[in-house]
Amino acid sequence: MNPESASDPQGRQQTHATLGTEFVPWSGFGPLVPLSPPLCPASVYGSRKIAQVEAVLAGDVAGAVYSRLGHPNAEQLARACASLHRAAAAVVTSSGMAALGLVALALGEPGRPLAAAQYLYGHTVVLLEELARWGVPVLRFNPADEDSTGRMLKQRPGIVWVETISNPQLQVADVARLARLCRQHDALLVVDNTFASPFVCRPLELGAHLVVESVTKILSGHSDVMLGAVCTGEETLAEPLRRAGALWGWTASPWDCWLALRGLATAELRLRQACHNASRLAQLLRQAPCVRCVYYPGLPEDAGHELAAAQFSPGLAGHMVTCTFAGGRGQVQRFIDAAGLWVVPSLGDVHTTVSHPATSSHRQLSPEQRRAWGIEDGTLRFSVGIEPTDELLDRVRRGLEACAV
Ligand SMILES: Cc1ncc(COP(=O)(O)O)c(C=O)c1O
C-alpha cells in the first residue's frame, strides 16, 4: 500500500514517516479476501478513541486489544478446536503442559483433592508433584479398577484427570463410565486426548467436562509449533480458563496458531493414514520373535480393544504403538539402526519416529516406578507417520531381521 494514501477516518495523514511504518489497518487486499487467514503478530491494538479501547478491554465490544488477553489467530484456532470436539468453547495455550496447568489452576478448589490416573505422561506426573508442593492434595487411582476408582471418589476430588490412551502403555480409559461417576460425585472429568485426537475420540460427547489436546502433536502435525488447547461443553468452565490464561500469561503465539491452523486442514487425512499404518505395524510387530509384547488398542487381544471399539471412531485405534523388545536396550538400538528410524522425544509428525520412554517421556520416574508401570529398557514407542505403508513395513522388517541375528 502506498504510505501517502494512508489516512484516518477524518482524512488526516497517519504514516510514521521516520519509522517507515503505517498506523492504519492494511487494506491492500482489494475486493477479494485472502484464502489463507492473515497472520496478526501485533502484541497490541490501538484506536484514537479512549472509549473504543475501554469498550474492548471491558469486553463490551468483541475485539483484540492486547495479545496476552487474546488475538485473532488464537481465536481462530480456538474456534477450530471447539468445532473438532463439538465443544461450546475452547481456549488455546502456549503448550499442552500450559493447557493442563491452566485447568488445575483455574478450576481446582483450594484444599479439594485432584485425582489423576496412575499411568500418565511423565511431565504430567511431575506437574502433579508440583501441585502437591503447593498444597493441592493429589490422589492417584487406576481407572481400569472399579475398587480403586470407588476409593478415589470417596475422597471427594474436585477434578479427575485421565488420558484417553495413556502414554506410553496405551491403556484406554472408560471415559463414559468415569464421566457418569464424576457427574454423580460433583467432580470435573478432564481428559487428555493427545494420543487419540478428536478424529479418534471426542471425550466431551462421552460426558467429560473438559478435554485437553497438545496441539504440538498430530493436530498441527509437522513438529514446528508448541501449543495446547482446552475444550469444554460448558461456557461457564471456559471463562475462568480464559481469565487465568491471560493473567498467568500462557497465551499462544500468533505464528504458532497460524501454523497449527494450516496443519489442521490436513489433520484428519494424516490421522487416517497414520492409524492405518499403525495397525499394520502392530500386526507385524506382534509376529516378531524378538518382540515380547505389543500395546495397540486396535489389536483384538489388547486389553483396551473393547473400550476402543465402543468409544473410538469406527476403524480407528490411534497412531501410537508401543512394544517391548525381549533383548533390552541394546536390541532396541540395533532395531533402530537397521530400520533407519529417528529417535524423537515427541509424537505426531508426518514421519514415523520412535522414542525410548525409559530415557525420555518417563525418565523422571524412579526405576522401581517404571518397572511397576511396565516401562522397561526394551520398551519402544512408535509415533506412526503417513509414509506409504509398504515403505514403512519394509523398514521395520529390516530392523526386526537385524534383531534376529
Ligand atoms: C499425553 C501428553 N499430554 C501432554 C503433553 C504435553 O504437551 P506439550 O509438549 O505440547 O506441552 C504431552 C507431551 O508429550 C503428552 O504426551
Coordinates of C-alpha atoms and ligand atoms in Angstrom, one line a residue:
M1 CA 0.0 0.0 0.0
N2 CA 1.2 3.5 -0.8
P3 CA 2.0 5.2 2.6
E4 CA 0.9 8.5 1.1
S5 CA -2.6 7.2 0.8
A6 CA -2.9 6.2 4.4
S7 CA -5.3 8.3 6.3
D8 CA -7.6 8.0 9.4
P9 CA -11.4 8.4 9.1
Q10 CA -11.1 12.2 9.3
G11 CA -8.7 12.1 6.3
R12 CA -5.6 13.0 8.3
Q13 CA -2.3 11.6 7.3
Q14 CA -1.2 8.8 9.8
T15 CA 2.1 7.5 8.5
H16 CA 5.0 7.3 10.9
A17 CA 7.4 8.7 8.3
T18 CA 10.6 8.3 10.4
L19 CA 9.9 4.6 11.1
G20 CA 8.6 3.9 7.6
T21 CA 5.5 2.2 9.0
E22 CA 1.9 3.0 8.7
F23 CA -0.5 3.2 11.6
V24 CA -3.7 2.1 9.8
P25 CA -5.1 -1.3 9.1
W26 CA -3.7 -2.7 5.9
S27 CA -6.5 -2.8 3.3
G28 CA -4.5 -3.8 0.2
F29 CA -6.4 -7.0 -0.5
G30 CA -8.8 -5.2 -2.8
P31 CA -12.3 -6.6 -3.0
L32 CA -11.2 -10.2 -2.6
V33 CA -10.3 -12.0 0.6
P34 CA -7.0 -13.9 1.1
L35 CA -7.6 -17.7 1.0
S36 CA -5.2 -18.3 4.0
P37 CA -6.0 -16.4 7.2
P38 CA -3.9 -13.3 7.8
L39 CA -1.2 -13.6 10.4
C40 CA -1.6 -10.9 13.1
P41 CA 1.6 -10.7 15.1
A42 CA 0.7 -7.4 16.8
S43 CA 1.1 -7.5 20.5
V44 CA -1.2 -4.6 21.0
Y45 CA -4.1 -2.9 19.1
G46 CA -5.0 0.8 19.3
S47 CA -7.6 3.4 18.5
R48 CA -7.7 7.2 18.6
K49 CA -10.8 6.9 20.9
I50 CA -10.4 6.2 24.6
A51 CA -14.0 4.8 24.6
Q52 CA -13.2 2.2 22.0
V53 CA -10.2 0.9 23.9
E54 CA -12.2 1.0 27.1
A55 CA -15.1 -1.0 25.5
V56 CA -12.8 -3.7 24.2
L57 CA -10.9 -4.0 27.5
A58 CA -14.2 -4.2 29.3
G59 CA -15.4 -6.9 27.0
D60 CA -18.4 -4.8 25.9
V61 CA -17.2 -4.9 22.3
A62 CA -15.6 -8.0 20.8
G63 CA -12.1 -7.5 19.5
A64 CA -8.4 -7.7 20.2
V65 CA -6.6 -5.2 22.3
Y66 CA -3.5 -6.9 23.9
S67 CA -2.3 -10.2 22.6
R68 CA -1.8 -11.8 26.1
L69 CA -5.5 -11.4 26.5
G70 CA -6.4 -12.8 23.1
H71 CA -5.6 -12.3 19.4
P72 CA -7.3 -13.1 16.1
N73 CA -5.1 -16.2 15.3
A74 CA -5.7 -17.7 18.8
E75 CA -9.4 -17.0 18.4
Q76 CA -9.5 -18.8 15.0
L77 CA -7.6 -21.8 16.3
A78 CA -9.8 -22.0 19.4
R79 CA -12.9 -22.0 17.2
A80 CA -11.4 -24.8 15.0
C81 CA -10.5 -26.9 18.1
A82 CA -14.0 -26.3 19.6
S83 CA -15.6 -27.4 16.3
L84 CA -13.5 -30.6 16.1
H85 CA -14.6 -31.5 19.7
R86 CA -18.2 -30.3 19.1
A87 CA -17.5 -28.1 22.1
A88 CA -19.2 -24.8 23.2
A89 CA -15.8 -23.1 23.7
A90 CA -12.0 -23.7 23.6
V91 CA -9.0 -21.8 25.0
V92 CA -5.6 -22.2 23.3
T93 CA -2.4 -22.0 25.3
S94 CA 1.3 -21.9 24.7
S95 CA 1.8 -25.7 25.1
G96 CA 0.0 -28.8 26.1
M97 CA 1.5 -28.6 29.6
A98 CA 0.2 -25.0 29.8
A99 CA -3.3 -26.3 29.0
L100 CA -3.1 -29.0 31.7
G101 CA -1.7 -26.5 34.2
L102 CA -4.4 -24.0 33.3
V103 CA -7.1 -26.5 34.1
A104 CA -5.7 -27.2 37.6
L105 CA -5.1 -23.6 38.3
A106 CA -8.3 -22.2 37.1
L107 CA -10.7 -24.9 38.1
G108 CA -9.1 -26.5 41.1
E109 CA -10.5 -25.7 44.5
P110 CA -8.2 -24.9 47.4
G111 CA -7.9 -28.0 49.7
R112 CA -10.0 -30.2 47.4
P113 CA -8.1 -33.2 46.0
L114 CA -7.2 -33.6 42.4
A115 CA -7.3 -37.3 41.3
A116 CA -5.2 -38.5 38.5
A117 CA -4.9 -41.8 36.7
Q118 CA -2.0 -44.0 37.7
Y119 CA -0.4 -44.0 34.2
L120 CA 0.3 -40.6 32.6
Y121 CA 2.8 -38.7 30.5
G122 CA 6.0 -38.2 32.7
H123 CA 5.8 -34.4 32.8
T124 CA 2.2 -34.6 33.9
V125 CA 3.4 -36.7 36.8
V126 CA 5.9 -34.0 37.7
L127 CA 3.2 -31.3 37.3
L128 CA 1.1 -33.3 39.9
E129 CA 4.1 -33.4 42.2
E130 CA 4.4 -29.6 41.8
L131 CA 0.7 -29.2 42.7
A132 CA 1.2 -31.3 45.8
R133 CA 4.1 -29.0 46.8
W134 CA 1.6 -26.1 46.6
G135 CA -0.7 -27.9 49.0
V136 CA -3.1 -29.5 46.5
P137 CA -3.9 -33.0 47.7
V138 CA -3.2 -35.3 44.8
L139 CA -4.7 -38.8 44.6
R140 CA -3.7 -41.5 42.1
F141 CA -6.0 -44.2 41.0
N142 CA -6.3 -47.0 38.4
P143 CA -9.2 -46.1 36.1
A144 CA -9.3 -49.7 35.0
D145 CA -10.0 -50.9 38.5
E146 CA -13.5 -50.3 40.0
D147 CA -12.4 -50.6 43.6
S148 CA -9.5 -48.1 43.1
T149 CA -11.9 -45.7 41.3
G150 CA -14.5 -46.1 44.1
R151 CA -11.9 -45.4 46.8
M152 CA -10.8 -42.3 44.9
L153 CA -14.3 -40.9 44.6
K154 CA -15.0 -41.3 48.3
Q155 CA -12.3 -38.7 48.9
R156 CA -14.4 -36.1 47.0
P157 CA -12.0 -34.9 44.4
G158 CA -12.8 -31.7 42.6
I159 CA -11.0 -32.8 39.4
V160 CA -10.5 -36.3 38.0
W161 CA -7.8 -36.4 35.3
V162 CA -7.1 -39.3 32.8
E163 CA -5.6 -39.8 29.4
T164 CA -7.9 -41.3 26.7
I165 CA -5.0 -43.5 25.6
S166 CA -2.2 -43.4 28.2
N167 CA 1.4 -42.6 27.5
P168 CA 3.2 -44.9 26.8
Q169 CA 1.3 -48.2 27.5
L170 CA -1.7 -47.1 25.5
Q171 CA -4.2 -48.1 28.2
V172 CA -7.7 -47.0 27.1
A173 CA -9.8 -45.1 29.7
D174 CA -13.5 -45.9 30.1
V175 CA -14.4 -42.2 29.6
A176 CA -18.2 -42.7 29.5
R177 CA -18.2 -44.6 32.8
L178 CA -15.8 -42.2 34.5
A179 CA -17.9 -39.2 33.3
R180 CA -21.1 -40.8 34.8
L181 CA -19.3 -41.3 38.1
C182 CA -17.8 -37.9 38.2
R183 CA -21.2 -36.2 37.5
Q184 CA -22.7 -38.3 40.3
H185 CA -19.9 -37.1 42.7
D186 CA -19.7 -33.5 41.7
A187 CA -16.2 -33.8 40.2
L188 CA -15.0 -32.4 36.8
L189 CA -13.6 -35.1 34.4
V190 CA -10.6 -33.8 32.5
V191 CA -9.4 -36.0 29.6
D192 CA -6.0 -35.5 28.0
N193 CA -6.8 -36.6 24.4
T194 CA -3.4 -36.1 22.9
F195 CA -2.7 -39.7 21.9
A196 CA -6.2 -40.1 20.4
S197 CA -7.0 -36.7 18.7
P198 CA -10.6 -35.6 18.1
F199 CA -10.7 -37.8 15.0
V200 CA -10.3 -40.9 17.0
C201 CA -12.2 -39.9 20.2
R202 CA -14.4 -37.0 21.4
P203 CA -14.5 -37.3 25.2
L204 CA -17.0 -34.4 25.6
E205 CA -19.5 -36.5 23.7
L206 CA -18.9 -39.3 26.1
G207 CA -19.7 -37.0 29.0
A208 CA -16.3 -35.5 30.0
H209 CA -16.4 -31.9 31.2
L210 CA -13.1 -30.8 29.6
V211 CA -10.8 -32.2 27.0
V212 CA -7.1 -31.2 26.6
E213 CA -5.0 -31.5 23.5
S214 CA -1.3 -31.0 23.0
V215 CA -1.8 -29.2 19.6
T216 CA 2.0 -29.5 19.3
K217 CA 1.5 -33.2 18.2
I218 CA -0.7 -34.6 15.4
L219 CA -3.2 -31.8 15.2
S220 CA -0.5 -29.4 13.9
G221 CA 1.4 -32.4 12.6
H222 CA 4.8 -31.0 11.4
S223 CA 6.9 -30.6 14.5
D224 CA 7.1 -26.9 14.2
V225 CA 4.7 -25.4 16.8
M226 CA 4.3 -25.6 20.6
L227 CA 0.6 -25.2 21.6
G228 CA -2.2 -26.6 23.7
A229 CA -6.0 -26.4 23.8
V230 CA -8.7 -27.0 26.4
C231 CA -12.2 -27.6 25.0
T232 CA -15.4 -27.7 27.0
G233 CA -19.1 -28.1 26.5
E234 CA -19.9 -25.5 29.2
E235 CA -19.2 -21.8 28.7
T236 CA -19.1 -21.4 32.5
L237 CA -16.0 -23.5 32.6
A238 CA -14.3 -21.7 29.7
E239 CA -14.5 -18.2 31.3
P240 CA -12.2 -19.0 34.3
L241 CA -9.8 -20.7 31.9
R242 CA -9.6 -17.6 29.6
R243 CA -9.1 -15.4 32.6
A244 CA -6.3 -17.5 34.2
G245 CA -4.6 -18.0 30.9
A246 CA -4.4 -14.2 30.3
L247 CA -3.4 -13.5 33.9
W248 CA -0.6 -16.0 34.1
G249 CA 0.5 -15.3 30.6
W250 CA 0.1 -18.7 29.0
T251 CA -1.0 -17.2 25.7
A252 CA -0.2 -18.9 22.4
S253 CA 1.9 -17.1 19.8
P254 CA 0.1 -15.9 16.7
W255 CA 2.6 -17.5 14.4
D256 CA 2.2 -20.9 16.1
C257 CA -1.6 -20.6 15.9
W258 CA -1.4 -19.7 12.2
L259 CA 0.8 -22.7 11.5
A260 CA -1.4 -25.0 13.6
L261 CA -4.5 -23.9 11.6
R262 CA -2.6 -24.8 8.4
G263 CA -1.8 -28.2 9.9
L264 CA -5.4 -28.7 11.0
A265 CA -6.6 -28.5 7.4
T266 CA -4.9 -31.9 6.7
A267 CA -5.1 -33.4 10.2
E268 CA -7.9 -35.9 9.5
L269 CA -6.3 -37.2 6.3
R270 CA -3.0 -37.5 8.1
L271 CA -4.5 -39.2 11.1
R272 CA -6.4 -41.8 9.0
Q273 CA -3.3 -42.8 7.1
A274 CA -1.2 -42.9 10.3
C275 CA -3.8 -45.1 12.0
H276 CA -3.8 -47.4 9.0
N277 CA 0.0 -47.6 9.2
A278 CA -0.1 -48.1 13.0
S279 CA -2.5 -51.0 12.7
R280 CA -0.3 -52.8 10.1
L281 CA 2.8 -52.1 12.1
A282 CA 1.2 -53.5 15.3
Q283 CA 0.3 -56.7 13.4
L284 CA 3.9 -57.0 12.1
L285 CA 5.5 -56.5 15.5
R286 CA 3.3 -59.0 17.3
Q287 CA 4.6 -61.7 14.9
A288 CA 8.2 -60.9 15.6
P289 CA 10.0 -63.4 17.9
C290 CA 12.2 -60.6 19.3
V291 CA 9.2 -58.6 20.5
R292 CA 7.8 -59.8 23.8
C293 CA 4.6 -57.7 23.8
V294 CA 2.8 -55.1 21.7
Y295 CA 0.4 -52.5 23.1
Y296 CA -2.1 -51.2 20.5
P297 CA -5.9 -50.9 21.1
G298 CA -6.6 -51.9 17.6
L299 CA -5.3 -55.5 18.2
P300 CA -8.2 -57.8 19.1
E301 CA -6.2 -59.3 22.1
D302 CA -5.3 -55.8 23.5
A303 CA -6.7 -55.1 27.0
G304 CA -8.3 -51.8 25.6
H305 CA -9.7 -53.3 22.4
E306 CA -13.4 -53.4 23.6
L307 CA -13.3 -49.9 25.0
A308 CA -11.7 -48.6 21.9
A309 CA -14.4 -50.3 19.8
A310 CA -17.1 -48.7 21.9
Q311 CA -15.6 -45.2 22.2
F312 CA -13.5 -44.6 19.2
S313 CA -14.4 -43.7 15.6
P314 CA -15.1 -46.9 13.6
G315 CA -11.9 -48.5 12.4
L316 CA -9.5 -46.0 14.1
A317 CA -7.4 -47.0 17.1
G318 CA -4.8 -44.3 17.1
H319 CA -1.4 -43.7 15.6
M320 CA 0.7 -44.7 18.6
V321 CA 2.1 -48.2 19.0
T322 CA 4.3 -49.4 21.9
C323 CA 6.2 -52.7 22.2
T324 CA 8.8 -54.3 24.4
F325 CA 11.8 -56.0 22.8
A326 CA 12.9 -59.1 24.7
G327 CA 16.6 -58.2 24.3
G328 CA 16.5 -54.9 26.1
R329 CA 18.0 -51.5 25.1
G330 CA 20.9 -53.0 23.0
Q331 CA 18.4 -54.8 20.8
V332 CA 16.2 -51.8 20.5
Q333 CA 19.2 -49.7 19.3
R334 CA 20.1 -52.5 16.7
F335 CA 16.5 -52.3 15.5
I336 CA 16.5 -48.5 15.2
D337 CA 19.9 -48.6 13.3
A338 CA 18.8 -51.2 10.8
A339 CA 15.3 -49.7 10.3
G340 CA 16.8 -46.2 9.9
L341 CA 14.4 -44.5 12.3
W342 CA 14.8 -41.3 14.2
V343 CA 14.7 -41.2 18.0
V344 CA 12.4 -38.3 18.8
P345 CA 11.0 -37.4 22.2
S346 CA 7.7 -36.2 20.8
L347 CA 5.0 -37.5 18.5
G348 CA 2.6 -36.7 15.8
D349 CA 5.0 -35.9 12.9
V350 CA 4.3 -36.8 9.3
H351 CA 7.3 -39.2 9.5
T352 CA 7.3 -42.3 11.7
T353 CA 9.6 -41.7 14.7
V354 CA 10.4 -43.7 17.8
S355 CA 11.0 -42.8 21.4
H356 CA 12.5 -44.7 24.3
P357 CA 10.2 -43.9 27.3
A358 CA 12.7 -45.1 29.9
T359 CA 15.1 -42.3 28.9
S360 CA 12.7 -39.7 27.6
S361 CA 9.0 -39.2 28.4
H362 CA 9.3 -41.2 31.6
R363 CA 12.9 -40.6 32.7
Q364 CA 11.6 -38.6 35.7
L365 CA 10.2 -41.8 37.3
S366 CA 12.3 -44.0 39.5
P367 CA 13.5 -47.3 38.1
E368 CA 11.0 -49.0 40.5
Q369 CA 8.1 -46.9 39.3
R370 CA 9.0 -47.6 35.7
R371 CA 9.1 -51.3 36.4
A372 CA 5.7 -51.2 38.1
W373 CA 4.3 -49.3 35.1
G374 CA 5.8 -51.9 32.7
I375 CA 8.2 -49.5 31.1
E376 CA 11.4 -51.5 30.5
D377 CA 14.7 -50.7 28.9
G378 CA 13.4 -52.7 25.9
T379 CA 10.2 -50.7 25.6
L380 CA 9.9 -48.6 22.4
R381 CA 7.1 -46.2 21.5
F382 CA 6.3 -45.6 17.8
S383 CA 4.6 -42.4 16.6
V384 CA 3.5 -43.7 13.3
G385 CA 3.6 -41.3 10.3
I386 CA 1.9 -41.1 6.9
E387 CA 4.5 -42.6 4.6
P388 CA 3.4 -45.3 2.1
T389 CA 2.5 -48.4 4.2
D390 CA 4.8 -50.8 2.4
E391 CA 7.8 -48.4 2.7
L392 CA 7.3 -48.3 6.5
L393 CA 6.8 -52.0 6.9
D394 CA 9.9 -52.8 4.8
R395 CA 12.0 -50.6 7.1
V396 CA 10.6 -52.2 10.2
R397 CA 11.2 -55.7 8.7
R398 CA 14.8 -54.7 8.1
G399 CA 15.0 -53.7 11.8
L400 CA 13.5 -56.9 13.0
E401 CA 15.8 -59.0 10.8
A402 CA 18.8 -57.3 12.4
C403 CA 17.4 -58.2 15.9
A404 CA 17.2 -61.9 14.9
V405 CA 21.0 -62.3 14.3
Ligands
LIG1 C1 -0.1 -37.2 26.6 C2 0.6 -35.9 26.6 N1 0.0 -34.8 27.2 C3 0.5 -33.6 27.2 C4 1.8 -33.4 26.7 C5 2.4 -32.0 26.8 O1 2.3 -31.4 25.6 P1 3.3 -30.2 25.2 O2 4.7 -30.9 24.9 O3 2.7 -29.5 24.0 O4 3.4 -29.3 26.3 C6 2.5 -34.5 26.1 C7 3.8 -34.3 25.5 O5 4.4 -35.2 25.0 C8 1.9 -35.8 26.1 O6 2.5 -36.8 25.5

